[in-house]
Coordinates of C-alpha atoms and ligand atoms in Angstrom, one line a residue:
Chain A
M1 CA 95.7 277.7 277.6
H2 CA 94.8 278.5 281.1
R3 CA 92.7 276.2 283.3
P4 CA 91.6 278.0 286.4
D5 CA 90.0 274.8 287.9
L6 CA 93.3 273.0 288.4
A7 CA 93.4 271.1 291.7
I8 CA 96.8 272.5 292.7
A9 CA 97.3 275.8 290.8
A10 CA 98.6 277.8 293.7
H11 CA 102.3 276.9 293.6
D12 CA 104.3 279.8 292.3
G13 CA 107.0 277.5 290.9
Q14 CA 109.7 278.1 293.5
A15 CA 108.6 277.5 297.1
L16 CA 106.6 274.5 298.0
P17 CA 104.4 275.0 301.0
T18 CA 104.9 271.5 302.5
D19 CA 107.8 269.2 302.8
T20 CA 105.6 266.1 302.8
C21 CA 103.9 264.8 299.7
P22 CA 100.3 266.1 299.4
A23 CA 97.8 263.3 299.2
D24 CA 95.6 264.9 296.5
S25 CA 98.4 265.0 294.0
P26 CA 98.6 262.1 291.5
L27 CA 102.4 262.2 291.6
A28 CA 104.5 264.0 294.2
V29 CA 108.1 263.5 295.1
R30 CA 110.3 265.0 297.8
G31 CA 114.1 265.0 297.9
L32 CA 114.3 262.5 295.1
T33 CA 118.0 261.6 294.3
V34 CA 118.9 258.9 291.7
S35 CA 122.4 258.0 290.7
Y36 CA 123.8 255.5 288.2
G37 CA 127.4 256.0 289.2
E38 CA 129.3 258.7 291.1
K39 CA 127.4 261.7 289.8
P40 CA 123.6 261.9 290.5
A41 CA 121.3 262.0 287.4
V42 CA 118.6 263.5 289.6
F43 CA 119.5 265.4 292.7
S44 CA 117.2 266.3 295.6
V45 CA 114.2 267.0 293.5
D46 CA 110.8 268.1 294.8
A47 CA 107.8 268.0 292.5
T48 CA 104.0 268.1 292.9
F49 CA 102.0 267.4 289.8
P50 CA 98.4 268.6 289.8
A51 CA 95.4 266.3 289.3
R52 CA 93.2 266.5 286.2
A53 CA 95.9 268.4 284.3
M54 CA 98.4 268.1 281.5
S55 CA 101.9 268.5 282.9
A56 CA 105.2 268.8 281.0
I57 CA 108.6 267.7 282.1
I58 CA 111.1 269.9 280.3
G59 CA 114.9 269.9 280.2
P60 CA 117.9 269.3 277.9
N61 CA 119.2 265.9 276.9
G62 CA 120.7 264.1 279.8
A63 CA 118.9 266.3 282.3
G64 CA 117.4 263.3 284.1
K65 CA 113.8 263.4 282.7
S66 CA 113.6 259.7 281.9
T67 CA 115.4 258.9 285.1
F68 CA 112.9 261.0 287.1
L69 CA 110.0 259.1 285.6
K70 CA 111.6 255.7 286.1
A71 CA 112.5 256.5 289.7
A72 CA 108.9 257.6 290.3
L73 CA 107.7 254.3 288.9
G74 CA 110.3 252.3 290.9
V75 CA 111.9 251.1 287.6
V76 CA 115.3 252.4 288.7
P77 CA 116.1 252.4 292.5
R78 CA 116.3 255.8 294.2
L79 CA 119.1 256.7 296.4
S80 CA 116.9 258.8 298.7
G81 CA 113.6 260.6 298.7
E82 CA 110.0 259.9 298.8
V83 CA 107.5 259.2 296.0
R84 CA 103.8 259.3 296.5
V85 CA 101.2 258.3 293.8
F86 CA 97.7 259.4 294.8
G87 CA 99.1 259.7 298.3
T88 CA 100.3 256.1 298.6
P89 CA 103.6 254.3 297.8
I90 CA 103.9 253.3 294.2
E91 CA 103.5 249.6 295.0
K92 CA 100.0 250.2 296.1
A93 CA 99.1 252.4 293.1
R94 CA 100.3 250.2 290.2
D95 CA 96.8 249.7 288.9
R96 CA 96.3 253.5 288.6
I97 CA 99.4 254.3 286.6
A98 CA 100.1 253.9 282.9
Y99 CA 103.6 254.3 281.5
V100 CA 104.8 254.9 278.0
P101 CA 108.6 254.5 277.8
Q102 CA 110.8 256.3 275.2
R103 CA 110.1 254.6 271.9
A104 CA 113.8 253.9 271.2
S105 CA 114.1 251.9 274.5
V106 CA 112.7 248.7 273.0
D107 CA 113.6 246.4 270.2
W108 CA 110.9 246.8 267.5
D109 CA 112.1 243.6 265.7
F110 CA 110.6 241.6 268.6
P111 CA 108.3 238.9 267.3
A112 CA 104.9 240.4 268.3
T113 CA 101.9 241.9 266.5
V114 CA 100.4 245.3 267.3
L115 CA 97.6 243.6 269.2
D116 CA 100.1 241.5 271.3
V117 CA 101.7 244.7 272.4
V118 CA 98.5 246.4 273.3
Q119 CA 97.4 243.4 275.3
M120 CA 100.5 243.8 277.5
G121 CA 98.7 246.8 278.9
L122 CA 95.9 244.4 280.2
Y123 CA 98.4 242.5 282.3
R124 CA 97.3 244.0 285.7
R125 CA 93.7 242.9 285.0
V126 CA 94.5 239.5 283.4
G127 CA 97.3 238.5 285.7
L128 CA 100.1 236.0 285.2
L129 CA 98.0 233.0 284.4
G130 CA 94.6 234.5 283.5
R131 CA 93.1 233.9 280.1
M132 CA 93.0 236.7 277.5
S133 CA 89.2 236.6 277.1
G134 CA 87.3 237.8 274.1
R135 CA 86.2 240.8 276.1
M136 CA 89.8 241.7 276.8
R137 CA 90.7 241.3 273.2
A138 CA 87.8 243.6 272.2
L139 CA 89.1 246.1 274.8
A140 CA 92.6 246.1 273.3
L141 CA 91.1 246.6 269.8
D142 CA 89.0 249.4 271.1
C143 CA 92.2 251.1 272.5
L144 CA 93.8 250.7 269.0
G145 CA 90.8 252.3 267.5
R146 CA 91.1 255.4 269.8
V147 CA 94.6 256.1 268.4
G148 CA 93.5 255.3 264.8
M149 CA 95.4 252.1 264.5
A150 CA 92.6 249.5 264.4
D151 CA 93.6 248.4 260.8
F152 CA 97.1 247.5 262.0
A153 CA 96.1 245.1 264.8
H154 CA 97.8 242.0 263.1
R155 CA 100.8 243.8 261.7
Q156 CA 104.3 242.9 263.1
I157 CA 105.5 245.9 265.2
G158 CA 108.7 246.2 263.2
Q159 CA 106.7 246.9 260.1
L160 CA 105.3 250.2 261.4
S161 CA 106.5 253.8 261.0
G162 CA 107.9 255.6 264.0
G163 CA 104.7 257.5 264.4
Q164 CA 102.6 254.4 264.3
Q165 CA 104.9 252.7 266.9
Q166 CA 104.3 255.7 269.2
R167 CA 100.5 255.3 268.7
V168 CA 100.8 251.6 269.6
F169 CA 102.6 252.5 272.8
L170 CA 99.8 255.0 273.6
A171 CA 97.2 252.4 272.9
R172 CA 98.9 250.0 275.3
A173 CA 98.8 252.8 278.0
L174 CA 95.1 253.3 277.3
A175 CA 94.6 249.6 277.8
Q176 CA 95.9 250.1 281.3
D177 CA 92.9 252.3 282.0
A178 CA 94.8 254.3 284.6
D179 CA 94.2 257.5 286.4
L180 CA 97.8 258.8 285.9
Y181 CA 99.6 258.6 282.6
L182 CA 103.3 259.0 282.5
L183 CA 104.7 259.4 279.0
D184 CA 108.4 259.7 278.0
E185 CA 108.6 261.9 274.8
P186 CA 105.3 260.8 273.2
F187 CA 105.9 263.2 270.3
A188 CA 109.5 262.2 269.5
G189 CA 109.9 261.7 265.7
V190 CA 106.2 261.8 264.8
D191 CA 104.7 264.0 262.1
A192 CA 102.2 266.8 262.6
A193 CA 99.1 264.6 262.0
T194 CA 100.2 262.0 264.5
E195 CA 101.2 264.7 267.0
R196 CA 97.6 266.1 266.6
A197 CA 96.1 262.6 267.1
I198 CA 98.2 262.0 270.2
I199 CA 97.5 265.3 271.8
D200 CA 93.8 264.9 271.2
V201 CA 93.8 261.6 273.0
L202 CA 95.8 263.1 275.9
K203 CA 93.6 266.1 276.2
G204 CA 90.6 263.7 276.1
L205 CA 92.1 261.8 279.0
R206 CA 92.5 265.1 281.0
D207 CA 89.0 266.2 280.2
A208 CA 87.8 262.8 281.5
G209 CA 89.5 263.6 284.9
K210 CA 92.8 261.8 284.4
S211 CA 96.2 263.3 285.0
V212 CA 98.9 263.3 282.3
V213 CA 102.6 263.9 282.8
A214 CA 104.7 263.9 279.7
V215 CA 108.4 264.5 279.0
H216 CA 108.3 267.1 276.2
H217 CA 111.1 268.6 274.0
D218 CA 109.3 271.0 271.7
L219 CA 109.4 274.3 273.6
S220 CA 107.2 276.0 271.0
T221 CA 104.2 273.8 271.9
V222 CA 104.4 273.8 275.7
R223 CA 101.9 276.6 276.1
G224 CA 99.5 275.2 273.6
Y225 CA 99.5 271.7 275.1
F226 CA 100.2 271.9 278.8
D227 CA 98.7 273.4 282.0
H228 CA 101.6 272.7 284.3
A229 CA 105.4 272.8 283.7
F230 CA 108.2 271.1 285.6
L231 CA 111.7 272.2 284.5
I232 CA 114.6 269.9 285.4
N233 CA 118.3 269.8 284.9
V234 CA 119.5 267.3 287.5
R235 CA 117.9 269.6 290.0
R236 CA 114.5 271.1 289.9
M237 CA 114.8 274.4 288.0
A238 CA 111.1 275.6 288.1
E239 CA 107.7 274.2 288.6
G240 CA 104.2 275.6 288.5
P241 CA 101.4 276.6 286.0
V242 CA 102.9 277.1 282.6
E243 CA 102.3 280.9 282.6
T244 CA 104.5 281.4 285.7
A245 CA 107.0 278.5 285.5
F246 CA 107.7 278.4 281.8
T247 CA 109.5 281.8 281.3
A248 CA 112.6 283.1 279.6
E249 CA 114.4 283.2 282.9
T250 CA 113.6 279.6 283.9
L251 CA 114.5 278.4 280.4
H252 CA 117.8 280.2 280.6
A253 CA 118.4 278.6 284.0
T254 CA 117.5 275.1 282.8
Y255 CA 119.2 275.0 279.4
G256 CA 122.2 277.2 280.4
G257 CA 124.2 278.1 277.3
R258 CA 122.5 275.5 275.2
L259 CA 119.7 277.8 274.0
A260 CA 120.5 281.2 272.5
T261 CA 118.6 284.2 273.9
T262 CA 117.0 284.7 270.5
Q263 CA 115.7 281.1 270.5
I264 CA 114.1 281.6 273.9
D265 CA 112.5 284.8 272.7
E266 CA 111.1 282.9 269.7
V267 CA 109.6 280.3 272.0
M268 CA 108.1 282.9 274.2
L269 CA 106.5 284.7 271.2
S270 CA 105.3 281.5 269.4
G271 CA 103.9 280.0 272.5
G272 CA 100.9 282.3 272.6
A273 CA 99.8 281.5 269.1
A274 CA 99.8 277.7 269.5
Chain B
M1 CA 111.4 198.9 263.1
G2 CA 111.1 196.5 266.0
A3 CA 113.2 195.1 268.8
E4 CA 116.5 196.4 267.5
F5 CA 115.2 200.0 267.2
V6 CA 113.8 199.9 270.8
Q7 CA 117.0 198.5 272.1
F8 CA 119.5 200.7 270.3
S9 CA 117.8 203.8 269.0
L10 CA 114.7 204.7 271.0
T11 CA 116.4 205.8 274.3
P12 CA 119.2 207.8 272.7
I13 CA 116.7 209.6 270.4
L14 CA 114.4 210.4 273.3
I15 CA 117.3 211.7 275.4
G16 CA 118.5 213.8 272.5
M17 CA 115.1 215.2 272.0
F18 CA 114.6 216.1 275.6
A19 CA 118.0 217.7 275.8
A20 CA 117.4 219.6 272.6
I21 CA 114.0 220.9 273.7
A22 CA 115.2 221.8 277.2
C23 CA 118.0 224.0 275.7
A24 CA 115.9 225.5 272.9
L25 CA 113.1 226.8 275.1
P26 CA 115.2 229.2 277.2
G27 CA 117.3 229.8 274.0
N28 CA 114.4 231.7 272.5
F29 CA 114.4 234.3 275.2
L30 CA 118.2 234.5 275.5
I31 CA 118.4 235.3 271.8
L32 CA 115.7 238.0 272.0
R33 CA 117.6 239.4 275.0
R34 CA 120.8 239.5 273.1
Q35 CA 122.3 237.0 275.6
A36 CA 122.6 234.1 273.1
L37 CA 126.2 233.3 274.0
I38 CA 125.3 232.6 277.6
G39 CA 124.7 228.9 276.6
D40 CA 128.1 228.8 275.1
A41 CA 129.5 230.4 278.2
I42 CA 127.8 228.0 280.6
S43 CA 129.2 225.0 278.9
H44 CA 132.7 226.5 279.3
V45 CA 132.1 227.0 283.0
V46 CA 131.1 223.4 283.4
L47 CA 134.6 222.2 282.7
P48 CA 136.3 223.4 286.0
G49 CA 133.2 222.1 287.8
I50 CA 133.6 218.5 286.5
V51 CA 137.3 218.6 287.0
V52 CA 136.9 219.7 290.6
A53 CA 134.2 217.0 291.1
F54 CA 136.6 214.4 289.7
L55 CA 139.5 215.5 291.8
L56 CA 137.3 215.4 295.0
T57 CA 135.6 212.1 294.3
G58 CA 138.0 210.3 292.1
T59 CA 135.2 209.0 290.0
V60 CA 133.5 209.9 286.7
A61 CA 130.1 209.1 287.9
A62 CA 127.3 211.3 286.7
I63 CA 125.9 212.6 290.0
P64 CA 129.1 214.2 291.3
M65 CA 129.9 215.5 287.9
M66 CA 126.5 217.2 287.6
I67 CA 126.8 218.6 291.1
G68 CA 130.2 220.0 290.2
A69 CA 128.9 221.5 287.0
A70 CA 125.9 223.1 288.7
A71 CA 128.1 224.5 291.4
A72 CA 130.4 226.0 288.8
A73 CA 127.5 227.5 287.0
I74 CA 126.2 229.1 290.2
V75 CA 129.7 230.5 291.0
A76 CA 129.9 231.9 287.5
V77 CA 126.5 233.7 287.8
I78 CA 127.4 235.2 291.1
L79 CA 130.9 236.3 289.8
I80 CA 129.3 237.9 286.8
E81 CA 126.9 239.9 288.9
A82 CA 129.8 240.9 291.2
V83 CA 132.1 242.0 288.3
R84 CA 129.2 243.9 286.7
R85 CA 128.3 245.8 289.9
L86 CA 131.8 246.4 291.3
G87 CA 133.5 247.0 288.0
R88 CA 130.5 248.9 286.6
I89 CA 131.0 247.2 283.2
E90 CA 128.3 246.0 280.8
P91 CA 127.0 242.4 281.3
G92 CA 128.5 241.1 278.1
A93 CA 132.0 242.0 279.1
A94 CA 131.5 240.7 282.6
M95 CA 130.4 237.4 281.2
G96 CA 133.4 237.3 278.9
V97 CA 135.8 237.9 281.8
V98 CA 134.3 235.4 284.1
F99 CA 133.8 232.6 281.6
T100 CA 137.2 232.8 280.1
T101 CA 138.8 232.9 283.5
L102 CA 136.8 229.9 284.7
F103 CA 137.5 227.9 281.6
A104 CA 141.2 228.7 281.9
A105 CA 141.1 227.6 285.5
G106 CA 139.5 224.3 284.4
V107 CA 142.2 223.7 281.8
L108 CA 144.9 224.5 284.5
L109 CA 143.3 222.1 287.0
L110 CA 143.2 219.4 284.3
E111 CA 146.9 219.7 283.5
Q112 CA 147.7 219.5 287.2
S113 CA 145.7 216.4 287.8
D114 CA 146.1 212.8 286.6
T115 CA 145.5 213.4 282.9
S116 CA 145.2 209.8 281.8
A117 CA 141.9 209.4 283.7
V118 CA 140.5 212.8 283.1
H119 CA 141.4 213.1 279.4
L120 CA 138.7 210.7 278.5
D121 CA 136.3 212.9 280.4
V122 CA 137.0 216.1 278.5
E123 CA 136.0 214.3 275.3
H124 CA 132.9 213.1 277.1
A125 CA 132.1 216.6 278.2
L126 CA 132.3 217.8 274.6
M127 CA 130.6 215.0 272.7
G128 CA 128.7 213.1 275.4
N129 CA 128.0 209.5 275.0
L130 CA 124.6 209.4 273.4
E131 CA 125.3 206.2 271.5
S132 CA 126.0 204.3 274.7
L133 CA 122.6 205.2 276.4
I134 CA 120.9 202.2 275.0
W135 CA 118.2 200.0 276.5
L136 CA 119.7 196.5 276.4
R137 CA 117.0 194.9 278.5
A138 CA 114.3 195.8 276.0
T139 CA 113.0 193.0 273.7
G140 CA 110.7 195.2 271.6
W141 CA 107.9 197.7 272.0
E142 CA 106.2 195.4 274.6
S143 CA 109.0 196.2 277.0
L144 CA 107.5 199.7 277.5
L145 CA 104.9 197.9 279.6
D146 CA 107.4 195.6 281.4
P147 CA 108.4 196.9 284.8
A148 CA 111.6 194.9 284.9
A149 CA 112.7 196.2 281.6
L150 CA 111.7 199.8 282.4
A151 CA 113.8 199.6 285.6
A152 CA 116.8 199.1 283.4
L153 CA 116.3 202.2 281.3
P154 CA 119.4 204.4 281.3
P155 CA 119.1 206.9 284.2
E156 CA 119.9 209.8 281.9
L157 CA 116.5 209.3 280.3
G158 CA 114.6 209.9 283.5
R159 CA 116.8 212.9 284.5
M160 CA 116.5 214.5 281.1
A161 CA 112.8 213.9 280.9
V162 CA 112.3 215.6 284.3
V163 CA 114.4 218.6 283.5
C164 CA 112.7 219.0 280.1
A165 CA 109.3 218.8 281.8
L166 CA 110.4 221.3 284.4
I167 CA 111.5 223.8 281.8
V168 CA 108.4 223.3 279.7
A169 CA 106.3 224.0 282.8
L170 CA 108.4 227.1 283.9
T171 CA 108.1 228.5 280.4
A172 CA 104.3 228.0 280.4
I173 CA 103.8 229.4 283.9
F174 CA 106.0 232.5 283.4
W175 CA 105.0 233.0 279.8
R176 CA 103.4 236.4 280.2
W177 CA 106.2 237.7 282.4
L178 CA 108.8 236.5 280.0
K179 CA 107.1 238.0 277.0
I180 CA 106.5 241.4 278.5
A181 CA 109.8 241.7 280.2
T182 CA 111.8 240.5 277.2
F183 CA 110.1 243.1 275.0
D184 CA 110.1 246.0 277.3
E185 CA 111.8 245.6 280.6
G186 CA 111.0 249.1 282.0
F187 CA 107.3 248.7 281.2
A188 CA 107.3 245.3 282.9
Q189 CA 108.8 246.8 286.1
A190 CA 106.3 249.6 286.0
L191 CA 103.6 246.8 286.0
G192 CA 105.2 245.3 289.1
I193 CA 106.7 242.4 287.3
P194 CA 110.1 241.4 289.0
A195 CA 112.1 241.7 285.8
A196 CA 115.5 241.5 287.4
G197 CA 114.6 238.3 289.2
L198 CA 113.0 236.9 286.1
G199 CA 116.2 237.6 284.0
F200 CA 118.2 235.8 286.7
G201 CA 115.8 232.9 286.8
L202 CA 116.1 232.6 283.0
V203 CA 119.9 232.3 283.2
V204 CA 119.6 229.7 286.1
T205 CA 117.1 227.7 284.0
A206 CA 119.4 227.8 281.0
A207 CA 122.2 226.6 283.3
I208 CA 120.1 223.7 284.6
A209 CA 119.3 222.7 281.0
A210 CA 122.9 223.0 280.1
V211 CA 124.2 221.0 283.0
A212 CA 121.6 218.2 282.6
A213 CA 122.2 218.0 278.9
F214 CA 126.0 218.1 279.0
D215 CA 126.1 214.9 281.0
A216 CA 124.0 212.9 278.5
V217 CA 124.8 214.5 275.2
G218 CA 127.8 216.8 275.7
S219 CA 128.3 220.5 275.4
I220 CA 128.3 220.6 271.6
I221 CA 124.6 219.9 271.5
V222 CA 124.0 222.4 274.3
I223 CA 125.7 225.2 272.5
A224 CA 123.9 224.3 269.2
M225 CA 120.5 223.9 270.7
F226 CA 120.5 227.2 272.6
I227 CA 121.0 229.1 269.4
C228 CA 120.2 227.2 266.2
P229 CA 116.5 226.1 266.7
P230 CA 115.3 229.4 268.2
A231 CA 117.2 231.4 265.5
A232 CA 115.7 229.3 262.7
A233 CA 112.3 229.6 264.4
R234 CA 112.5 233.4 264.5
L235 CA 112.8 233.4 260.7
M236 CA 109.6 231.3 260.4
T237 CA 107.2 233.7 262.1
N238 CA 106.6 237.2 263.6
R239 CA 104.8 235.9 266.7
L240 CA 106.6 234.8 269.8
E241 CA 104.1 232.0 270.5
V242 CA 104.6 230.5 267.1
Q243 CA 108.3 231.0 267.2
V244 CA 108.6 228.9 270.4
L245 CA 106.6 226.1 268.9
W246 CA 108.8 226.1 265.8
S247 CA 111.9 226.0 267.9
V248 CA 110.7 222.9 269.7
A249 CA 109.9 221.3 266.4
F250 CA 113.3 222.1 265.0
A251 CA 115.1 220.9 268.2
A252 CA 113.2 217.6 268.1
L253 CA 113.8 217.2 264.3
S254 CA 117.5 217.8 264.8
A255 CA 117.7 215.2 267.5
V256 CA 115.9 212.5 265.5
L257 CA 117.5 213.2 262.1
G258 CA 120.9 213.8 263.6
Y259 CA 120.9 210.5 265.5
V260 CA 119.6 208.5 262.5
L261 CA 122.1 210.1 260.1
A262 CA 125.0 209.6 262.4
G263 CA 124.1 205.9 262.8
Y264 CA 123.2 205.0 259.2
G265 CA 124.5 207.9 257.1
P266 CA 128.1 206.9 256.9
L267 CA 127.1 203.3 256.0
W268 CA 125.0 204.6 253.1
F269 CA 128.1 206.3 251.8
G270 CA 130.2 203.1 252.2
A271 CA 132.1 204.2 255.3
A272 CA 132.7 201.6 258.0
N273 CA 131.9 203.5 261.2
A274 CA 129.1 205.6 262.4
V275 CA 130.0 209.3 263.3
S276 CA 129.3 211.0 266.6
A277 CA 125.6 211.4 267.2
A278 CA 126.1 214.6 269.2
G279 CA 128.1 216.1 266.4
M280 CA 125.6 215.1 263.8
I281 CA 122.7 216.5 265.8
A282 CA 124.5 219.8 266.1
T283 CA 125.3 219.8 262.4
V284 CA 121.6 219.1 261.5
S285 CA 120.5 222.0 263.6
G286 CA 123.0 224.2 261.8
V287 CA 121.8 223.0 258.4
I288 CA 118.2 223.8 259.5
L289 CA 119.3 227.3 260.4
G290 CA 121.0 227.7 257.1
L291 CA 117.9 226.6 255.2
A292 CA 115.8 228.9 257.3
C293 CA 118.1 231.8 256.4
L294 CA 117.7 231.0 252.7
Y295 CA 114.0 230.1 252.5
A296 CA 112.1 231.0 255.7
P297 CA 109.2 233.5 255.2
H298 CA 110.3 236.2 257.6
R299 CA 114.1 236.1 257.1
A300 CA 114.2 239.8 256.1
R301 CA 113.5 241.0 259.6
I302 CA 116.7 239.8 261.3
G303 CA 119.5 242.2 260.8
A304 CA 117.4 244.4 258.7
A305 CA 117.8 248.1 259.2
R306 CA 115.3 249.5 261.7
E307 CA 112.9 251.9 260.1
D308 CA 113.8 254.7 262.5
A309 CA 117.5 254.0 262.6
Ligands
LIG1 N1 121.2 253.0 282.6 C1 122.0 254.0 282.8 N2 123.3 253.8 283.3 C2 124.1 254.8 283.5 N3 123.9 256.0 283.3 C3 122.6 256.4 282.8 C4 121.7 255.4 282.6 N4 120.5 256.0 282.1 C5 120.8 257.3 282.1 N5 122.1 257.5 282.5 C6 122.7 258.9 282.6 O1 121.9 259.6 283.5 C7 121.7 261.0 283.0 C8 120.2 261.3 282.8 O2 119.7 260.4 281.8 P1 118.2 260.5 281.3 O3 118.0 259.4 280.3 O4 117.3 260.5 282.5 O5 118.1 261.9 280.6 P2 116.9 262.5 279.8 O6 116.7 263.8 280.4 O7 115.8 261.6 279.7 O8 117.6 262.7 278.4 P3 117.0 262.7 276.9 O9 116.3 264.0 276.6 O10 118.2 262.5 276.0 O11 116.0 261.5 276.8 C9 122.5 261.0 281.7 O12 123.8 261.6 282.0 C10 122.7 259.6 281.3 O13 124.0 259.4 280.7
LIG2 MG1 114.9 260.5 278.2

């Protein structure tokens, strides 16, 4: 799907015109390097995500996709580089960002109900000591309704299927009422119906003027779901509108030998139909 | 229950309750963070602390002992952080290395020093001396209003009450941070919650509880109370708020029931002497956990296979 009205549609995927972060981008990084040990997980990466668009972060396992998101959020410290969220440092933009971590990163046996988890998304508005008012509760319930989980509000989170857990995480992000949504593999391990429900919510956000950036593994749906693609394997491999950045060549470069040429051809053919 | 109860049972029971609650509250979060053994570890670290304090001051007074224990706990926390960062090993292993080393250092110090005096103190460190924390000046319930009698309360009562109140207050104030960061640390950091500092503060709070409690009731209770009441409480409910309330109830119940059983239980069975109150309190908390494992409403969750695993 092509959206000609993207705010920053001009990048051709290779050269970036500026070496400072543009202020009109919801998320831009320059020279981002993150390392857990000797070897960097993300090395000298530049990226500029467009406003009011759906962007995909694509790359093989261990490519540094989650690390990239966490560094952008200040969850892991960066070794060097600059991160700008709506043109400001992340600390000043926390109210405008919603984050959905990888589902497997938390312990779902934690003693909490679905509503408890969604209310965590209201933290920035309620504060450390503020009271969770009836209005806030209603807001959380409304977010659950938007992902089709209203009936599960009082269920313990461990008693949900993987797809339902993913929806609860999405509802928590909706409760944050942000302008930029960062999602780490929102479609991991969900069935077709849930994937449909999630993509509808995300596209609804975009159509309401929000920006969505999601780590995405299913190459066959990239063209159907996303406007902008960012390919990473430790370094930035390609970036730009899906039509120009998401190609057989860039996939070869990003996945190396991990994808056979026939698989890539399949992706390129199936993409148009989605 | 009159004068005799107030004189001989009231203060030890209260001290036991405050100690149990002070340890059980942080224990809830330590267990959920898979750091349950940190309570055990802290009480090991306390040993070299009190030995050094004894060697330096030559007395077994409470204040130098507590300062020594607290210093040892702080040294341990710093060492763990250093080993974890420099050695790049996981926190559990770093803890294991540091605590074992410090405990061994404590034993070594003990052997090198005048054992006749310190020996008594190691037993004290393990079992405490709850039975001796009585209120001799009391003449009955009316003593609660008598300033002269109140002045003669065992100092451990005041100390433990203050520490318990502090921990209750900290848990209440930082409740939302603790809940969010314990469930999803990355999300908490993305919200701007200082999760690393919070985790450190939790360990320091646990150390304060452990050090204060060890002086009055010994490390056996400390270890038991960090784990047993919160673990039993987890089996009673699926909500953190309710779990913490249950853990406080179980901690208090263990203290009361344990003290009473230790004092009167053996007599009921015809034995001549009472058994250690600290040991009995720890035992009761273990029995409560056992019963919870057998009968609690939500026992299936712990250790159950994850749906997506
Ligand atoms: N906390 C950590 N400590 C040490 N190394 C880490 C840590 N987290 C990630 N890494 C390493 O950094 C690299 C990038 O990891 P990251 O999780 O960002 O990859 P990813 O692209 O999200 O992979 P996946 O598709 O499997 O989610 C990997 O080599 C990983 O082993
Ligand atoms: Mg990842």
